[in-house]
CSV table of C-alpha atoms in Angstrom, one decimal:
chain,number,residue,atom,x,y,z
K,1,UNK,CA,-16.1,6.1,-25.4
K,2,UNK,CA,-14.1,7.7,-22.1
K,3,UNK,CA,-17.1,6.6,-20.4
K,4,UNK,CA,-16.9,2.9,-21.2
K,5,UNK,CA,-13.0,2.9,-20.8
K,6,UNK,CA,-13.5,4.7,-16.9
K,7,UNK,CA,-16.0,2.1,-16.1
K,8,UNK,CA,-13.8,-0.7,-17.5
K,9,UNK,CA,-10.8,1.0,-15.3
K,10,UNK,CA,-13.4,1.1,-12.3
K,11,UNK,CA,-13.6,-2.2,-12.5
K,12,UNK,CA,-10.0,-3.4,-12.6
K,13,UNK,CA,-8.6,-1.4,-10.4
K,14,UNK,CA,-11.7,-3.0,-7.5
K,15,UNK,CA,-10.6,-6.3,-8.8
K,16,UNK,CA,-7.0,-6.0,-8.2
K,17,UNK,CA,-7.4,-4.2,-4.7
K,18,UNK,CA,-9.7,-7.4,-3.8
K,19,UNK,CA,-6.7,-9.4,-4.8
K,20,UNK,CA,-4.6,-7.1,-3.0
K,21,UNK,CA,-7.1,-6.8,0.4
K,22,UNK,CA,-6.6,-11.4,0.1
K,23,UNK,CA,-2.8,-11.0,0.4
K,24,UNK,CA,-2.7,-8.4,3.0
K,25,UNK,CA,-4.9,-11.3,5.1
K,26,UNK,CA,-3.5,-13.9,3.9
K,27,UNK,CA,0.6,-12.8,4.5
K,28,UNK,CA,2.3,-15.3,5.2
K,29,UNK,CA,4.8,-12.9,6.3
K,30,UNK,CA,5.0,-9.2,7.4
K,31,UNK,CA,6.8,-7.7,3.9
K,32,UNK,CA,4.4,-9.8,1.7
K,33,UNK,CA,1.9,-7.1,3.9
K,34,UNK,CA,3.7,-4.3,3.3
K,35,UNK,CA,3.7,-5.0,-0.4
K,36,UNK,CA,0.3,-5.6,-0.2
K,37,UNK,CA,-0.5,-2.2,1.7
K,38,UNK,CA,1.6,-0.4,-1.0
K,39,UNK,CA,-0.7,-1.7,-3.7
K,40,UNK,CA,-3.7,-1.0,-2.2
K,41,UNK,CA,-2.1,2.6,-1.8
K,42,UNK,CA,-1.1,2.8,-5.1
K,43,UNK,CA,-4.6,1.3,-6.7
K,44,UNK,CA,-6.4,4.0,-4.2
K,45,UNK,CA,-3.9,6.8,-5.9
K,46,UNK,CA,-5.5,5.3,-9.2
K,47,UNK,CA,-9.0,5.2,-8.2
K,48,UNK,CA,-8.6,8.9,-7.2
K,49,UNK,CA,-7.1,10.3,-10.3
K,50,UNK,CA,-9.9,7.7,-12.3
K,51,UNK,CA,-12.3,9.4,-10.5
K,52,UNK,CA,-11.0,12.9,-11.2
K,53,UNK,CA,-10.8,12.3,-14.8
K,54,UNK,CA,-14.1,11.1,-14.5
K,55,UNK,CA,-15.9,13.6,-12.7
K,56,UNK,CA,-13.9,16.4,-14.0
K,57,UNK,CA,-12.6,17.7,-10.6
K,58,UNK,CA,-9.2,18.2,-10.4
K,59,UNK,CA,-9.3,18.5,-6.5
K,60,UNK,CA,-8.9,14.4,-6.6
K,61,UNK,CA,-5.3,14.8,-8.2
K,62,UNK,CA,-3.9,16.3,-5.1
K,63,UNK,CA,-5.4,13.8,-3.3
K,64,UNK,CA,-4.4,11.4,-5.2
K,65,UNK,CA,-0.4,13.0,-4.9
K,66,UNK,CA,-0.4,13.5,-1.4
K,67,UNK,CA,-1.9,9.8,-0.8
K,68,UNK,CA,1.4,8.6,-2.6
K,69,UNK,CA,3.5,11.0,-0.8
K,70,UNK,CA,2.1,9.4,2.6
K,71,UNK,CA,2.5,5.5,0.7
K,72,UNK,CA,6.1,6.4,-0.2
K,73,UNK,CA,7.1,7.8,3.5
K,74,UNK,CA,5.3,4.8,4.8
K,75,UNK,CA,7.6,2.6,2.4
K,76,UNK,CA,10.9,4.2,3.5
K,77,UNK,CA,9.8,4.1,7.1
K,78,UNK,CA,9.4,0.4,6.5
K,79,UNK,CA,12.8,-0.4,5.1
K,80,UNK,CA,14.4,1.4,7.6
K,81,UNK,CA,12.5,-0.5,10.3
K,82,UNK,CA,13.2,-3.7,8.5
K,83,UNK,CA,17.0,-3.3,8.2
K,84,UNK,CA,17.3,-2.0,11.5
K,85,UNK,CA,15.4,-5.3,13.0
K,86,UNK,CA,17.8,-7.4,10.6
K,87,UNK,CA,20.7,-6.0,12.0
K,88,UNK,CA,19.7,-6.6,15.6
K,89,UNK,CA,19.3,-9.9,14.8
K,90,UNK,CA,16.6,-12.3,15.5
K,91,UNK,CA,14.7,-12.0,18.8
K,92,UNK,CA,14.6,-14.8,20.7
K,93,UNK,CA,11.6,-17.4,21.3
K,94,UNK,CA,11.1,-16.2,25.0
K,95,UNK,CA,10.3,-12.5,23.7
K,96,UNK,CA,13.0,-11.1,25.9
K,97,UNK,CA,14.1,-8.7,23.1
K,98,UNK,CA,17.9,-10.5,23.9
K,99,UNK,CA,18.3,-7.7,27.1
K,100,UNK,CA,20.0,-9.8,29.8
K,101,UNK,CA,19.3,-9.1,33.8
């Protein structure tokens, strides 16, 4: 019965990072990426601790929880990137950055 149950998991978890692989592509702008990127982080974290519960390996877990270590720094890095760019306010169409000569 766990074997059915993995395979159904297997399964899901492909489905959803397809889904997830269309809006990293599709955007239409750079956060609706980085969501995307977290959840394919997050379904990868999953597939890894599937497959560890599958195989019986327990070396997958730490991958698995140093994968979502990396996806949460990346996450934080992010933000701060984010407010930091929304507080410099918008760059301007020429690409200049907004330095003046």
């Amino acid at each position: 019965m766990l074997a059915v149950a993995v395979d159904i998991a297997f399964i899901l978890i492909m489905a959803a990072m397809v889904l997830a692989f269309l809006r990293l592509a599709r955007g239409p702008s750079l956060p609706d990426r980085v969501v995307a990127l977290d959840l394919i982080t997050v379904l990868a974290v999953a597939f890894c601790a599937l497959f560890a519960v599958s195989s019986g390996q327990a070396a997958f877990l730490d991958v698995a929880i140093a994968l979502a270590l990396v996806a949460f720094l990346a996450t934080i890095a992010f933000a701060r990137f984010a407010e930091r760019r929304k507080a410099r306010g918008p760059v301007p169409p020429d690409g200049s950055g907004g330095e003046s000569s």
